[in-house]
Amino acid sequence: MRKRHYLMTVLLALLPLLLLGAPQRAAAQSQLTLTIAPRKTLANYPGGGTGTVAVPVAAPAGGIVVTLVSGYPPALHVPKSVTIPEGATSVRFTFSHGLLGKGRYTITASASGATAISSFFAVYIW
């Protein structure tokens, strides 16, 4: 009787894992990466660049919506969100900036409880 009860408890605990495979997908989505280029830009000149948001496994049906946030909204402009399409592992986006002072500027990406931050530097050229 104890063996049967133990076996049923184990099977019931594993059933969602076997049917849905959710932990692997959730873990994959929680490993969000954000890269931006260029890594340096000229201070006091408008410009822009590209960013890439990626996950290690293909996005599920409906894709993964990623929220983007500028670290300096008055001059660093990013889309409010991008979507990694179903079956893809990444999506590219463009950003632009107005006149920036010398310093470090960040863009933050978040989705499914994960957050990734990337930065670039505005520098003076003499």
PDB file of C-alpha atoms in Angstrom:
ATOM      1  CA  MET A   1       0.000   0.000   0.000  1.00  0.00           C
ATOM      2  CA  ARG A   2       2.818   2.443   0.824  1.00  0.00           C
ATOM      3  CA  LYS A   3       4.606   1.745  -2.465  1.00  0.00           C
ATOM      4  CA  ARG A   4       1.434   2.434  -4.428  1.00  0.00           C
ATOM      5  CA  HIS A   5       0.821   5.687  -2.534  1.00  0.00           C
ATOM      6  CA  TYR A   6       4.440   6.786  -3.063  1.00  0.00           C
ATOM      7  CA  LEU A   7       4.316   5.919  -6.774  1.00  0.00           C
ATOM      8  CA  MET A   8       1.072   7.869  -7.252  1.00  0.00           C
ATOM      9  CA  THR A   9       2.534  10.891  -5.449  1.00  0.00           C
ATOM     10  CA  VAL A  10       5.611  10.876  -7.678  1.00  0.00           C
ATOM     11  CA  LEU A  11       3.568  10.442 -10.864  1.00  0.00           C
ATOM     12  CA  LEU A  12       1.215  13.270  -9.938  1.00  0.00           C
ATOM     13  CA  ALA A  13       4.163  15.537  -9.195  1.00  0.00           C
ATOM     14  CA  LEU A  14       5.846  14.742 -12.538  1.00  0.00           C
ATOM     15  CA  LEU A  15       2.718  14.796 -14.718  1.00  0.00           C
ATOM     16  CA  PRO A  16       2.757  18.560 -15.464  1.00  0.00           C
ATOM     17  CA  LEU A  17       6.444  18.370 -16.331  1.00  0.00           C
ATOM     18  CA  LEU A  18       5.926  15.492 -18.718  1.00  0.00           C
ATOM     19  CA  LEU A  19       2.882  17.006 -20.413  1.00  0.00           C
ATOM     20  CA  LEU A  20       3.876  20.667 -20.668  1.00  0.00           C
ATOM     21  CA  GLY A  21       7.636  20.866 -20.568  1.00  0.00           C
ATOM     22  CA  ALA A  22       7.134  24.295 -18.947  1.00  0.00           C
ATOM     23  CA  PRO A  23      10.276  24.515 -16.801  1.00  0.00           C
ATOM     24  CA  GLN A  24      12.586  24.341 -19.798  1.00  0.00           C
ATOM     25  CA  ARG A  25      10.665  27.051 -21.646  1.00  0.00           C
ATOM     26  CA  ALA A  26      10.416  29.271 -18.557  1.00  0.00           C
ATOM     27  CA  ALA A  27      14.118  28.852 -17.819  1.00  0.00           C
ATOM     28  CA  ALA A  28      15.000  29.678 -21.408  1.00  0.00           C
ATOM     29  CA  GLN A  29      12.913  32.840 -21.398  1.00  0.00           C
ATOM     30  CA  SER A  30      14.503  33.924 -18.130  1.00  0.00           C
ATOM     31  CA  GLN A  31      17.909  33.965 -19.881  1.00  0.00           C
ATOM     32  CA  LEU A  32      17.409  37.157 -21.837  1.00  0.00           C
ATOM     33  CA  THR A  33      20.381  38.909 -23.455  1.00  0.00           C
ATOM     34  CA  LEU A  34      20.628  42.389 -24.946  1.00  0.00           C
ATOM     35  CA  THR A  35      23.456  43.642 -27.135  1.00  0.00           C
ATOM     36  CA  ILE A  36      23.727  47.079 -28.705  1.00  0.00           C
ATOM     37  CA  ALA A  37      26.008  48.560 -31.356  1.00  0.00           C
ATOM     38  CA  PRO A  38      27.895  50.750 -31.629  1.00  0.00           C
ATOM     39  CA  ARG A  39      29.403  50.624 -28.165  1.00  0.00           C
ATOM     40  CA  LYS A  40      30.674  54.216 -28.518  1.00  0.00           C
ATOM     41  CA  THR A  41      29.131  57.282 -30.102  1.00  0.00           C
ATOM     42  CA  LEU A  42      30.162  60.907 -30.407  1.00  0.00           C
ATOM     43  CA  ALA A  43      28.906  63.175 -27.649  1.00  0.00           C
ATOM     44  CA  ASN A  44      27.033  66.314 -28.783  1.00  0.00           C
ATOM     45  CA  TYR A  45      26.034  64.740 -32.125  1.00  0.00           C
ATOM     46  CA  PRO A  46      22.742  62.987 -32.893  1.00  0.00           C
ATOM     47  CA  GLY A  47      23.011  59.362 -33.930  1.00  0.00           C
ATOM     48  CA  GLY A  48      21.713  55.888 -33.276  1.00  0.00           C
ATOM     49  CA  GLY A  49      22.362  52.210 -33.546  1.00  0.00           C
ATOM     50  CA  THR A  50      20.897  48.741 -33.416  1.00  0.00           C
ATOM     51  CA  GLY A  51      20.069  46.372 -30.611  1.00  0.00           C
ATOM     52  CA  THR A  52      19.442  42.644 -30.488  1.00  0.00           C
ATOM     53  CA  VAL A  53      17.384  40.860 -27.841  1.00  0.00           C
ATOM     54  CA  ALA A  54      17.905  37.096 -27.681  1.00  0.00           C
ATOM     55  CA  VAL A  55      16.842  33.968 -25.795  1.00  0.00           C
ATOM     56  CA  PRO A  56      18.639  30.598 -25.903  1.00  0.00           C
ATOM     57  CA  VAL A  57      15.721  28.555 -27.323  1.00  0.00           C
ATOM     58  CA  ALA A  58      13.054  29.321 -29.916  1.00  0.00           C
ATOM     59  CA  ALA A  59      10.141  31.501 -28.828  1.00  0.00           C
ATOM     60  CA  PRO A  60       6.852  29.671 -28.196  1.00  0.00           C
ATOM     61  CA  ALA A  61       3.602  30.165 -30.126  1.00  0.00           C
ATOM     62  CA  GLY A  62       2.678  33.838 -30.097  1.00  0.00           C
ATOM     63  CA  GLY A  63       6.315  34.895 -29.598  1.00  0.00           C
ATOM     64  CA  ILE A  64       7.882  36.684 -26.643  1.00  0.00           C
ATOM     65  CA  VAL A  65       7.055  40.348 -26.072  1.00  0.00           C
ATOM     66  CA  VAL A  66      10.078  42.241 -24.758  1.00  0.00           C
ATOM     67  CA  THR A  67       9.668  45.653 -23.121  1.00  0.00           C
ATOM     68  CA  LEU A  68      12.449  48.161 -23.811  1.00  0.00           C
ATOM     69  CA  VAL A  69      13.257  51.127 -21.576  1.00  0.00           C
ATOM     70  CA  SER A  70      15.630  53.996 -22.238  1.00  0.00           C
ATOM     71  CA  GLY A  71      17.986  54.994 -19.457  1.00  0.00           C
ATOM     72  CA  TYR A  72      17.658  58.634 -20.603  1.00  0.00           C
ATOM     73  CA  PRO A  73      14.236  59.155 -22.245  1.00  0.00           C
ATOM     74  CA  PRO A  74      14.713  62.861 -23.146  1.00  0.00           C
ATOM     75  CA  ALA A  75      17.396  62.026 -25.715  1.00  0.00           C
ATOM     76  CA  LEU A  76      17.737  58.222 -26.078  1.00  0.00           C
ATOM     77  CA  HIS A  77      14.765  56.852 -27.994  1.00  0.00           C
ATOM     78  CA  VAL A  78      13.907  53.130 -28.105  1.00  0.00           C
ATOM     79  CA  PRO A  79      10.728  51.282 -29.158  1.00  0.00           C
ATOM     80  CA  LYS A  80       8.361  50.583 -26.239  1.00  0.00           C
ATOM     81  CA  SER A  81       8.487  46.864 -27.081  1.00  0.00           C
ATOM     82  CA  VAL A  82       9.629  44.319 -29.640  1.00  0.00           C
ATOM     83  CA  THR A  83       8.466  40.749 -30.199  1.00  0.00           C
ATOM     84  CA  ILE A  84      10.709  37.745 -30.726  1.00  0.00           C
ATOM     85  CA  PRO A  85       8.637  35.847 -33.311  1.00  0.00           C
ATOM     86  CA  GLU A  86       7.435  32.286 -32.793  1.00  0.00           C
ATOM     87  CA  GLY A  87      10.264  29.869 -33.588  1.00  0.00           C
ATOM     88  CA  ALA A  88      12.957  32.586 -33.528  1.00  0.00           C
ATOM     89  CA  THR A  89      15.627  33.170 -30.884  1.00  0.00           C
ATOM     90  CA  SER A  90      16.200  36.887 -31.399  1.00  0.00           C
ATOM     91  CA  VAL A  91      14.873  40.167 -32.750  1.00  0.00           C
ATOM     92  CA  ARG A  92      16.690  43.335 -33.851  1.00  0.00           C
ATOM     93  CA  PHE A  93      15.577  46.900 -33.266  1.00  0.00           C
ATOM     94  CA  THR A  94      16.921  50.379 -33.954  1.00  0.00           C
ATOM     95  CA  PHE A  95      17.383  53.212 -31.504  1.00  0.00           C
ATOM     96  CA  SER A  96      18.244  56.854 -31.951  1.00  0.00           C
ATOM     97  CA  HIS A  97      19.626  59.589 -29.785  1.00  0.00           C
ATOM     98  CA  GLY A  98      19.752  63.346 -29.833  1.00  0.00           C
ATOM     99  CA  LEU A  99      22.535  65.386 -28.325  1.00  0.00           C
ATOM    100  CA  LEU A 100      24.106  63.444 -25.467  1.00  0.00           C
ATOM    101  CA  GLY A 101      26.683  64.645 -23.001  1.00  0.00           C
ATOM    102  CA  LYS A 102      29.761  62.565 -22.303  1.00  0.00           C
ATOM    103  CA  GLY A 103      28.805  59.494 -20.251  1.00  0.00           C
ATOM    104  CA  ARG A 104      27.283  56.036 -20.128  1.00  0.00           C
ATOM    105  CA  TYR A 105      23.735  55.434 -21.406  1.00  0.00           C
ATOM    106  CA  THR A 106      21.682  52.285 -20.893  1.00  0.00           C
ATOM    107  CA  ILE A 107      18.861  50.387 -22.533  1.00  0.00           C
ATOM    108  CA  THR A 108      16.960  47.798 -20.483  1.00  0.00           C
ATOM    109  CA  ALA A 109      15.038  44.843 -21.918  1.00  0.00           C
ATOM    110  CA  SER A 110      12.606  42.750 -19.867  1.00  0.00           C
ATOM    111  CA  ALA A 111      10.334  39.792 -20.590  1.00  0.00           C
ATOM    112  CA  SER A 112       8.868  36.879 -18.651  1.00  0.00           C
ATOM    113  CA  GLY A 113      10.405  38.044 -15.391  1.00  0.00           C
ATOM    114  CA  ALA A 114      13.922  38.392 -16.839  1.00  0.00           C
ATOM    115  CA  THR A 115      15.862  41.618 -17.312  1.00  0.00           C
ATOM    116  CA  ALA A 116      18.936  42.432 -19.380  1.00  0.00           C
ATOM    117  CA  ILE A 117      20.793  45.746 -19.444  1.00  0.00           C
ATOM    118  CA  SER A 118      23.273  46.939 -22.038  1.00  0.00           C
ATOM    119  CA  SER A 119      25.066  50.250 -22.358  1.00  0.00           C
ATOM    120  CA  PHE A 120      27.080  52.406 -24.696  1.00  0.00           C
ATOM    121  CA  PHE A 121      29.306  55.393 -24.130  1.00  0.00           C
ATOM    122  CA  ALA A 122      29.135  58.899 -25.543  1.00  0.00           C
ATOM    123  CA  VAL A 123      32.672  60.208 -25.894  1.00  0.00           C
ATOM    124  CA  TYR A 124      34.374  63.393 -27.047  1.00  0.00           C
ATOM    125  CA  ILE A 125      36.847  63.170 -29.917  1.00  0.00           C
ATOM    126  CA  TRP A 126      39.647  65.749 -29.821  1.00  0.00           C
TER     127      TRP A 126
END
